[in-house]
Amino acid sequence: MPDRELPLTEANRGTGGPWQRYLAAFHDSRPAITERLLSRCDRSPYSWLVEPIEQVDGLVLDLACGSAPTRALLPVSAEWLGVDTSAGELGYAAAAGRGPVVRAAAGALPLADDQVAGVIAAMCLPVVSPLDAVLDEVVRVTEPGGVLTALVPARLGFDIAGAYRWLRIMTALGVRAQPWPNPQARDHLPTLLRRRGFQIRSSQRRTFVLTLRGDADAQLLVESLYLPHVTARRLDDATRLLARQFRNGVTVSLPLRRVVAETPASG
């Protein structure tokens, strides 16, 4: 399937509202930002994510693929397609030799019914919107019993030290949390999928460890967070403060959840 770009009309842009415009500008201006941050982890979250999809026979769809880090983790012979709305992210992916990629919205996929054998959703379900339309499209394009493997942030739980570190980071930024449009896709993803007819194979939580040191890593962390209501001045001040805290190196807990599910019959 050749690389191609679809016109981003209101129909395939989702709702075209403020969040979608913010998300588009965010990723166009900082391509590969999520991949760059997760590369600081003690092990690869992406490798964990793709394990359930490695033996899938058929087309694998990477939903809201960003810079397409999963493509390099699958065999060259694998039939893979990345879809994203961000020209900046897809340009990075293409320059890295990760393809084919298509510019289109997750809620209006340019694929026929039952065309996909497996779906990868890396850190995207809490932020793509409208989420109902996205999940409807996943069901439509995936063959019955196809595999969905999704990676989402998880709560820190009883990690007191990790919670304290994140509290200091968020305090510096002047926020309590990132304003994701779909927090239910983080905290209750298995339940959300079951209600839509998916069968859950597994739901596992792992804590990865980010190692951050100095100015560049402080800036990377701040730039990786969705903070649409934080002023540029506050972001700059927080970056300088965190750079001082990171000067001798710090570790930050990053709990993630991988949910593996089978897609229901379309329609």
PDB file of C-alpha atoms in Angstrom:
ATOM      1  CA  MET A   1       0.000   0.000   0.000  1.00  0.00           C
ATOM      2  CA  PRO A   2       1.667   3.271  -1.058  1.00  0.00           C
ATOM      3  CA  ASP A   3       2.157   6.225   1.252  1.00  0.00           C
ATOM      4  CA  ARG A   4      -0.622   8.736   0.714  1.00  0.00           C
ATOM      5  CA  GLU A   5      -2.345  11.647   2.391  1.00  0.00           C
ATOM      6  CA  LEU A   6      -6.061  12.196   2.720  1.00  0.00           C
ATOM      7  CA  PRO A   7      -7.545  15.689   2.918  1.00  0.00           C
ATOM      8  CA  LEU A   8      -8.353  16.485   6.546  1.00  0.00           C
ATOM      9  CA  THR A   9     -11.982  17.527   6.167  1.00  0.00           C
ATOM     10  CA  GLU A  10     -14.176  18.106   9.216  1.00  0.00           C
ATOM     11  CA  ALA A  11     -15.562  14.607   8.651  1.00  0.00           C
ATOM     12  CA  ASN A  12     -12.234  12.845   9.095  1.00  0.00           C
ATOM     13  CA  ARG A  13     -10.760  15.326  11.542  1.00  0.00           C
ATOM     14  CA  GLY A  14     -13.113  14.153  14.299  1.00  0.00           C
ATOM     15  CA  THR A  15     -15.002  17.053  15.824  1.00  0.00           C
ATOM     16  CA  GLY A  16     -12.500  19.666  14.653  1.00  0.00           C
ATOM     17  CA  GLY A  17     -12.735  21.274  18.093  1.00  0.00           C
ATOM     18  CA  PRO A  18     -10.131  22.956  20.306  1.00  0.00           C
ATOM     19  CA  TRP A  19      -8.607  19.713  21.555  1.00  0.00           C
ATOM     20  CA  GLN A  20      -8.072  18.367  18.023  1.00  0.00           C
ATOM     21  CA  ARG A  21      -6.453  21.639  16.960  1.00  0.00           C
ATOM     22  CA  TYR A  22      -4.203  21.621  20.031  1.00  0.00           C
ATOM     23  CA  LEU A  23      -3.225  17.991  19.471  1.00  0.00           C
ATOM     24  CA  ALA A  24      -2.403  18.605  15.814  1.00  0.00           C
ATOM     25  CA  ALA A  25      -0.216  21.620  16.599  1.00  0.00           C
ATOM     26  CA  PHE A  26       1.435  19.786  19.516  1.00  0.00           C
ATOM     27  CA  HIS A  27       2.639  16.870  17.395  1.00  0.00           C
ATOM     28  CA  ASP A  28       3.440  18.869  14.270  1.00  0.00           C
ATOM     29  CA  SER A  29       5.789  21.083  16.305  1.00  0.00           C
ATOM     30  CA  ARG A  30       7.520  18.270  18.225  1.00  0.00           C
ATOM     31  CA  PRO A  31       7.548  15.082  16.129  1.00  0.00           C
ATOM     32  CA  ALA A  32       8.647  11.873  17.868  1.00  0.00           C
ATOM     33  CA  ILE A  33       8.326  13.531  21.273  1.00  0.00           C
ATOM     34  CA  THR A  34       6.658  10.492  22.893  1.00  0.00           C
ATOM     35  CA  GLU A  35       9.156   8.094  21.367  1.00  0.00           C
ATOM     36  CA  ARG A  36      12.053  10.274  22.529  1.00  0.00           C
ATOM     37  CA  LEU A  37      10.754  10.345  26.098  1.00  0.00           C
ATOM     38  CA  LEU A  38      10.060   6.608  26.270  1.00  0.00           C
ATOM     39  CA  SER A  39      13.552   5.915  24.926  1.00  0.00           C
ATOM     40  CA  ARG A  40      14.800   7.143  28.327  1.00  0.00           C
ATOM     41  CA  CYS A  41      13.108   4.158  30.010  1.00  0.00           C
ATOM     42  CA  ASP A  42      15.055   1.277  31.480  1.00  0.00           C
ATOM     43  CA  ARG A  43      13.380  -1.042  28.915  1.00  0.00           C
ATOM     44  CA  SER A  44      11.241  -0.517  25.866  1.00  0.00           C
ATOM     45  CA  PRO A  45       7.488  -0.090  26.422  1.00  0.00           C
ATOM     46  CA  TYR A  46       7.032  -0.470  22.661  1.00  0.00           C
ATOM     47  CA  SER A  47       8.636  -3.919  22.647  1.00  0.00           C
ATOM     48  CA  TRP A  48       6.220  -5.002  25.367  1.00  0.00           C
ATOM     49  CA  LEU A  49       3.311  -3.534  23.431  1.00  0.00           C
ATOM     50  CA  VAL A  50       3.979  -5.367  20.159  1.00  0.00           C
ATOM     51  CA  GLU A  51       4.588  -8.837  21.675  1.00  0.00           C
ATOM     52  CA  PRO A  52       0.932  -9.943  21.235  1.00  0.00           C
ATOM     53  CA  ILE A  53       0.915  -8.838  17.605  1.00  0.00           C
ATOM     54  CA  GLU A  54       4.194 -10.367  16.399  1.00  0.00           C
ATOM     55  CA  GLN A  55       2.599 -13.565  15.068  1.00  0.00           C
ATOM     56  CA  VAL A  56      -0.505 -11.963  13.541  1.00  0.00           C
ATOM     57  CA  ASP A  57      -1.090 -13.128   9.985  1.00  0.00           C
ATOM     58  CA  GLY A  58      -2.375 -10.178   7.980  1.00  0.00           C
ATOM     59  CA  LEU A  59      -2.399  -6.392   8.002  1.00  0.00           C
ATOM     60  CA  VAL A  60      -1.389  -4.698  11.267  1.00  0.00           C
ATOM     61  CA  LEU A  61      -2.779  -1.189  11.760  1.00  0.00           C
ATOM     62  CA  ASP A  62      -0.858   1.210  13.988  1.00  0.00           C
ATOM     63  CA  LEU A  63      -3.537   3.632  15.169  1.00  0.00           C
ATOM     64  CA  ALA A  64      -2.402   7.242  15.707  1.00  0.00           C
ATOM     65  CA  CYS A  65       1.078   5.907  15.042  1.00  0.00           C
ATOM     66  CA  GLY A  66       3.022   9.129  15.588  1.00  0.00           C
ATOM     67  CA  SER A  67       6.652   8.599  14.586  1.00  0.00           C
ATOM     68  CA  ALA A  68       5.882   4.881  14.060  1.00  0.00           C
ATOM     69  CA  PRO A  69       8.315   3.386  16.609  1.00  0.00           C
ATOM     70  CA  THR A  70       6.567   0.005  16.464  1.00  0.00           C
ATOM     71  CA  ARG A  71       7.381  -0.501  12.787  1.00  0.00           C
ATOM     72  CA  ALA A  72      11.053  -1.151  13.504  1.00  0.00           C
ATOM     73  CA  LEU A  73      10.103  -3.801  16.083  1.00  0.00           C
ATOM     74  CA  LEU A  74       8.191  -5.985  13.627  1.00  0.00           C
ATOM     75  CA  PRO A  75       9.723  -8.088  10.848  1.00  0.00           C
ATOM     76  CA  VAL A  76      10.498  -6.272   7.613  1.00  0.00           C
ATOM     77  CA  SER A  77       8.141  -8.698   5.894  1.00  0.00           C
ATOM     78  CA  ALA A  78       5.227  -7.792   8.194  1.00  0.00           C
ATOM     79  CA  GLU A  79       2.238  -6.137   6.541  1.00  0.00           C
ATOM     80  CA  TRP A  80       1.963  -2.899   8.533  1.00  0.00           C
ATOM     81  CA  LEU A  81       0.223   0.450   8.067  1.00  0.00           C
ATOM     82  CA  GLY A  82       0.569   3.544  10.231  1.00  0.00           C
ATOM     83  CA  VAL A  83      -2.208   6.140  10.413  1.00  0.00           C
ATOM     84  CA  ASP A  84      -1.953   9.572  12.014  1.00  0.00           C
ATOM     85  CA  THR A  85      -3.227  13.116  11.458  1.00  0.00           C
ATOM     86  CA  SER A  86       0.116  14.812  12.147  1.00  0.00           C
ATOM     87  CA  ALA A  87       2.168  15.686   9.083  1.00  0.00           C
ATOM     88  CA  GLY A  88       5.146  16.325  11.348  1.00  0.00           C
ATOM     89  CA  GLU A  89       5.011  12.882  12.949  1.00  0.00           C
ATOM     90  CA  LEU A  90       4.475  11.115   9.626  1.00  0.00           C
ATOM     91  CA  GLY A  91       7.310  13.074   8.051  1.00  0.00           C
ATOM     92  CA  TYR A  92       9.607  11.864  10.817  1.00  0.00           C
ATOM     93  CA  ALA A  93       8.408   8.297  10.307  1.00  0.00           C
ATOM     94  CA  ALA A  94       8.986   8.470   6.548  1.00  0.00           C
ATOM     95  CA  ALA A  95      12.467   9.947   6.997  1.00  0.00           C
ATOM     96  CA  ALA A  96      13.291   7.058   9.351  1.00  0.00           C
ATOM     97  CA  GLY A  97      12.167   4.528   6.743  1.00  0.00           C
ATOM     98  CA  ARG A  98       9.082   3.514   8.699  1.00  0.00           C
ATOM     99  CA  GLY A  99       6.181   2.949   6.385  1.00  0.00           C
ATOM    100  CA  PRO A 100       3.832   2.862   4.703  1.00  0.00           C
ATOM    101  CA  VAL A 101       1.953   5.639   6.481  1.00  0.00           C
ATOM    102  CA  VAL A 102      -1.320   7.411   5.713  1.00  0.00           C
ATOM    103  CA  ARG A 103      -2.467  10.787   6.960  1.00  0.00           C
ATOM    104  CA  ALA A 104      -6.002  10.293   8.227  1.00  0.00           C
ATOM    105  CA  ALA A 105      -8.010  10.526  11.433  1.00  0.00           C
ATOM    106  CA  ALA A 106      -8.417   7.541  13.731  1.00  0.00           C
ATOM    107  CA  GLY A 107     -12.164   8.133  13.646  1.00  0.00           C
ATOM    108  CA  ALA A 108     -12.369   7.899   9.847  1.00  0.00           C
ATOM    109  CA  LEU A 109      -9.963   5.208   8.688  1.00  0.00           C
ATOM    110  CA  PRO A 110      -9.310   4.833   4.935  1.00  0.00           C
ATOM    111  CA  LEU A 111      -9.701   1.050   5.066  1.00  0.00           C
ATOM    112  CA  ALA A 112     -12.345  -1.452   3.999  1.00  0.00           C
ATOM    113  CA  ASP A 113     -14.406  -3.474   6.466  1.00  0.00           C
ATOM    114  CA  ASP A 114     -12.618  -6.474   8.038  1.00  0.00           C
ATOM    115  CA  GLN A 115      -9.333  -5.581   6.319  1.00  0.00           C
ATOM    116  CA  VAL A 116      -7.123  -5.578   9.425  1.00  0.00           C
ATOM    117  CA  ALA A 117      -5.881  -8.574  11.440  1.00  0.00           C
ATOM    118  CA  GLY A 118      -4.373  -6.644  14.347  1.00  0.00           C
ATOM    119  CA  VAL A 119      -4.358  -3.129  15.800  1.00  0.00           C
ATOM    120  CA  ILE A 120      -1.651  -1.365  17.803  1.00  0.00           C
ATOM    121  CA  ALA A 121      -2.701   1.600  19.950  1.00  0.00           C
ATOM    122  CA  ALA A 122       0.356   3.125  21.606  1.00  0.00           C
ATOM    123  CA  MET A 123      -0.515   5.784  24.207  1.00  0.00           C
ATOM    124  CA  CYS A 124      -3.276   7.189  22.007  1.00  0.00           C
ATOM    125  CA  LEU A 125      -6.649   6.060  23.379  1.00  0.00           C
ATOM    126  CA  PRO A 126      -6.770   8.646  26.212  1.00  0.00           C
ATOM    127  CA  VAL A 127      -6.289  11.492  23.698  1.00  0.00           C
ATOM    128  CA  VAL A 128      -7.909  10.585  20.352  1.00  0.00           C
ATOM    129  CA  SER A 129     -11.428  11.888  19.990  1.00  0.00           C
ATOM    130  CA  PRO A 130     -14.256  11.361  19.698  1.00  0.00           C
ATOM    131  CA  LEU A 131     -13.327   8.037  21.285  1.00  0.00           C
ATOM    132  CA  ASP A 132     -16.617   6.325  20.415  1.00  0.00           C
ATOM    133  CA  ALA A 133     -16.030   6.986  16.720  1.00  0.00           C
ATOM    134  CA  VAL A 134     -12.439   5.719  16.979  1.00  0.00           C
ATOM    135  CA  LEU A 135     -13.490   2.435  18.597  1.00  0.00           C
ATOM    136  CA  ASP A 136     -16.302   2.038  16.078  1.00  0.00           C
ATOM    137  CA  GLU A 137     -13.731   2.344  13.305  1.00  0.00           C
ATOM    138  CA  VAL A 138     -11.417  -0.174  14.960  1.00  0.00           C
ATOM    139  CA  VAL A 139     -14.281  -2.676  15.059  1.00  0.00           C
ATOM    140  CA  ARG A 140     -15.303  -1.911  11.479  1.00  0.00           C
ATOM    141  CA  VAL A 141     -11.900  -2.359   9.844  1.00  0.00           C
ATOM    142  CA  THR A 142     -10.729  -5.323  11.954  1.00  0.00           C
ATOM    143  CA  GLU A 143     -11.749  -8.875  11.168  1.00  0.00           C
ATOM    144  CA  PRO A 144     -13.802 -10.603  13.895  1.00  0.00           C
ATOM    145  CA  GLY A 145     -11.452 -11.992  16.522  1.00  0.00           C
ATOM    146  CA  GLY A 146      -8.606  -9.720  15.464  1.00  0.00           C
ATOM    147  CA  VAL A 147      -6.092  -8.601  18.080  1.00  0.00           C
ATOM    148  CA  LEU A 148      -5.995  -5.164  19.678  1.00  0.00           C
ATOM    149  CA  THR A 149      -2.961  -4.385  21.815  1.00  0.00           C
ATOM    150  CA  ALA A 150      -3.162  -1.041  23.610  1.00  0.00           C
ATOM    151  CA  LEU A 151      -0.707   0.795  25.850  1.00  0.00           C
ATOM    152  CA  VAL A 152      -1.998   3.479  28.222  1.00  0.00           C
ATOM    153  CA  PRO A 153      -0.685   5.266  31.302  1.00  0.00           C
ATOM    154  CA  ALA A 154      -1.543   3.661  34.647  1.00  0.00           C
ATOM    155  CA  ARG A 155      -1.902   5.000  38.149  1.00  0.00           C
ATOM    156  CA  LEU A 156       1.116   4.962  40.462  1.00  0.00           C
ATOM    157  CA  GLY A 157      -0.710   2.930  43.113  1.00  0.00           C
ATOM    158  CA  PHE A 158       1.409   2.404  46.238  1.00  0.00           C
ATOM    159  CA  ASP A 159       4.589   3.846  44.705  1.00  0.00           C
ATOM    160  CA  ILE A 160       4.948   6.646  47.262  1.00  0.00           C
ATOM    161  CA  ALA A 161       8.348   7.806  46.030  1.00  0.00           C
ATOM    162  CA  GLY A 162       7.118   7.840  42.434  1.00  0.00           C
ATOM    163  CA  ALA A 163       3.997   9.776  43.396  1.00  0.00           C
ATOM    164  CA  TYR A 164       6.091  12.346  45.260  1.00  0.00           C
ATOM    165  CA  ARG A 165       8.365  12.837  42.235  1.00  0.00           C
ATOM    166  CA  TRP A 166       5.383  13.395  39.919  1.00  0.00           C
ATOM    167  CA  LEU A 167       3.797  15.729  42.471  1.00  0.00           C
ATOM    168  CA  ARG A 168       6.913  17.916  42.384  1.00  0.00           C
ATOM    169  CA  ILE A 169       6.891  17.921  38.576  1.00  0.00           C
ATOM    170  CA  MET A 170       3.214  18.849  38.347  1.00  0.00           C
ATOM    171  CA  THR A 171       3.569  21.461  41.089  1.00  0.00           C
ATOM    172  CA  ALA A 172       6.330  23.124  39.084  1.00  0.00           C
ATOM    173  CA  LEU A 173       3.949  23.224  36.111  1.00  0.00           C
ATOM    174  CA  GLY A 174       1.033  24.476  38.182  1.00  0.00           C
ATOM    175  CA  VAL A 175      -1.316  21.607  37.265  1.00  0.00           C
ATOM    176  CA  ARG A 176      -2.730  18.519  38.947  1.00  0.00           C
ATOM    177  CA  ALA A 177      -2.886  16.313  35.845  1.00  0.00           C
ATOM    178  CA  GLN A 178      -2.950  16.383  32.076  1.00  0.00           C
ATOM    179  CA  PRO A 179      -6.441  17.271  30.746  1.00  0.00           C
ATOM    180  CA  TRP A 180      -6.987  14.213  28.542  1.00  0.00           C
ATOM    181  CA  PRO A 181     -10.413  14.065  26.886  1.00  0.00           C
ATOM    182  CA  ASN A 182     -10.733  10.313  27.602  1.00  0.00           C
ATOM    183  CA  PRO A 183      -9.442   9.600  31.137  1.00  0.00           C
ATOM    184  CA  GLN A 184     -11.659   6.498  31.190  1.00  0.00           C
ATOM    185  CA  ALA A 185      -9.406   4.997  28.518  1.00  0.00           C
ATOM    186  CA  ARG A 186      -6.566   5.136  31.021  1.00  0.00           C
ATOM    187  CA  ASP A 187      -8.192   4.058  34.264  1.00  0.00           C
ATOM    188  CA  HIS A 188     -10.869   1.664  33.007  1.00  0.00           C
ATOM    189  CA  LEU A 189      -9.806   0.515  29.554  1.00  0.00           C
ATOM    190  CA  PRO A 190     -10.707  -3.198  29.985  1.00  0.00           C
ATOM    191  CA  THR A 191     -14.209  -2.277  31.158  1.00  0.00           C
ATOM    192  CA  LEU A 192     -14.607   0.231  28.330  1.00  0.00           C
ATOM    193  CA  LEU A 193     -13.635  -2.362  25.737  1.00  0.00           C
ATOM    194  CA  ARG A 194     -15.833  -5.113  27.225  1.00  0.00           C
ATOM    195  CA  ARG A 195     -18.851  -2.826  26.997  1.00  0.00           C
ATOM    196  CA  ARG A 196     -18.189  -2.489  23.272  1.00  0.00           C
ATOM    197  CA  GLY A 197     -18.027  -6.243  22.730  1.00  0.00           C
ATOM    198  CA  PHE A 198     -14.268  -6.844  22.944  1.00  0.00           C
ATOM    199  CA  GLN A 199     -13.033  -9.947  24.733  1.00  0.00           C
ATOM    200  CA  ILE A 200     -10.142  -9.149  27.071  1.00  0.00           C
ATOM    201  CA  ARG A 201      -7.205 -11.541  26.812  1.00  0.00           C
ATOM    202  CA  SER A 202      -5.041  -9.792  29.380  1.00  0.00           C
ATOM    203  CA  SER A 203      -4.602  -6.551  31.309  1.00  0.00           C
ATOM    204  CA  GLN A 204      -1.136  -6.118  32.773  1.00  0.00           C
ATOM    205  CA  ARG A 205       0.597  -3.258  34.552  1.00  0.00           C
ATOM    206  CA  ARG A 206       4.340  -2.616  34.473  1.00  0.00           C
ATOM    207  CA  THR A 207       6.363   0.218  35.925  1.00  0.00           C
ATOM    208  CA  PHE A 208       9.103   1.553  33.685  1.00  0.00           C
ATOM    209  CA  VAL A 209      11.784   3.887  34.995  1.00  0.00           C
ATOM    210  CA  LEU A 210      12.733   7.105  33.246  1.00  0.00           C
ATOM    211  CA  THR A 211      16.265   8.362  33.854  1.00  0.00           C
ATOM    212  CA  LEU A 212      16.451  12.127  33.384  1.00  0.00           C
ATOM    213  CA  ARG A 213      19.514  14.337  33.660  1.00  0.00           C
ATOM    214  CA  GLY A 214      20.042  18.052  33.114  1.00  0.00           C
ATOM    215  CA  ASP A 215      18.528  20.761  30.918  1.00  0.00           C
ATOM    216  CA  ALA A 216      17.793  18.724  27.793  1.00  0.00           C
ATOM    217  CA  ASP A 217      15.878  16.021  29.660  1.00  0.00           C
ATOM    218  CA  ALA A 218      13.927  18.578  31.695  1.00  0.00           C
ATOM    219  CA  GLN A 219      12.852  20.244  28.472  1.00  0.00           C
ATOM    220  CA  LEU A 220      12.014  16.871  26.912  1.00  0.00           C
ATOM    221  CA  LEU A 221       9.776  15.911  29.834  1.00  0.00           C
ATOM    222  CA  VAL A 222       7.921  19.238  29.863  1.00  0.00           C
ATOM    223  CA  GLU A 223       7.449  19.214  26.092  1.00  0.00           C
ATOM    224  CA  SER A 224       6.071  15.666  26.157  1.00  0.00           C
ATOM    225  CA  LEU A 225       3.114  16.579  28.391  1.00  0.00           C
ATOM    226  CA  TYR A 226      -0.264  17.743  27.082  1.00  0.00           C
ATOM    227  CA  LEU A 227      -0.728  21.095  28.832  1.00  0.00           C
ATOM    228  CA  PRO A 228      -2.987  23.256  26.644  1.00  0.00           C
ATOM    229  CA  HIS A 229      -3.836  25.764  29.394  1.00  0.00           C
ATOM    230  CA  VAL A 230      -0.333  26.345  30.765  1.00  0.00           C
ATOM    231  CA  THR A 231       1.318  29.565  29.599  1.00  0.00           C
ATOM    232  CA  ALA A 232       4.630  29.586  27.760  1.00  0.00           C
ATOM    233  CA  ARG A 233       6.179  31.561  30.617  1.00  0.00           C
ATOM    234  CA  ARG A 234       5.078  28.953  33.167  1.00  0.00           C
ATOM    235  CA  LEU A 235       6.484  26.187  30.979  1.00  0.00           C
ATOM    236  CA  ASP A 236       9.838  27.988  30.733  1.00  0.00           C
ATOM    237  CA  ASP A 237       9.976  28.591  34.479  1.00  0.00           C
ATOM    238  CA  ALA A 238       9.106  24.963  35.205  1.00  0.00           C
ATOM    239  CA  THR A 239      11.726  23.712  32.757  1.00  0.00           C
ATOM    240  CA  ARG A 240      14.449  25.758  34.480  1.00  0.00           C
ATOM    241  CA  LEU A 241      13.338  24.554  37.909  1.00  0.00           C
ATOM    242  CA  LEU A 242      13.260  20.919  36.848  1.00  0.00           C
ATOM    243  CA  ALA A 243      16.629  21.233  35.103  1.00  0.00           C
ATOM    244  CA  ARG A 244      18.156  22.184  38.458  1.00  0.00           C
ATOM    245  CA  GLN A 245      16.452  19.210  40.109  1.00  0.00           C
ATOM    246  CA  PHE A 246      17.659  16.888  37.339  1.00  0.00           C
ATOM    247  CA  ARG A 247      21.240  18.201  37.316  1.00  0.00           C
ATOM    248  CA  ASN A 248      22.662  15.174  39.121  1.00  0.00           C
ATOM    249  CA  GLY A 249      20.189  12.769  37.542  1.00  0.00           C
ATOM    250  CA  VAL A 250      16.835  11.522  38.798  1.00  0.00           C
ATOM    251  CA  THR A 251      14.653   8.494  38.145  1.00  0.00           C
ATOM    252  CA  VAL A 252      10.936   8.891  37.540  1.00  0.00           C
ATOM    253  CA  SER A 253       8.450   6.013  37.715  1.00  0.00           C
ATOM    254  CA  LEU A 254       6.301   5.561  34.622  1.00  0.00           C
ATOM    255  CA  PRO A 255       3.543   2.988  35.231  1.00  0.00           C
ATOM    256  CA  LEU A 256       1.896   1.709  32.041  1.00  0.00           C
ATOM    257  CA  ARG A 257      -0.889  -0.776  31.320  1.00  0.00           C
ATOM    258  CA  ARG A 258      -1.041  -3.122  28.334  1.00  0.00           C
ATOM    259  CA  VAL A 259      -4.494  -4.375  27.435  1.00  0.00           C
ATOM    260  CA  VAL A 260      -4.789  -7.153  24.852  1.00  0.00           C
ATOM    261  CA  ALA A 261      -8.249  -7.853  23.469  1.00  0.00           C
ATOM    262  CA  GLU A 262     -10.050  -9.593  20.624  1.00  0.00           C
ATOM    263  CA  THR A 263     -12.235  -7.413  18.458  1.00  0.00           C
ATOM    264  CA  PRO A 264     -15.913  -8.252  18.111  1.00  0.00           C
ATOM    265  CA  ALA A 265     -17.786  -8.849  14.885  1.00  0.00           C
ATOM    266  CA  SER A 266     -18.333  -5.614  12.940  1.00  0.00           C
ATOM    267  CA  GLY A 267     -21.791  -4.146  12.784  1.00  0.00           C
TER     268      GLY A 267
END
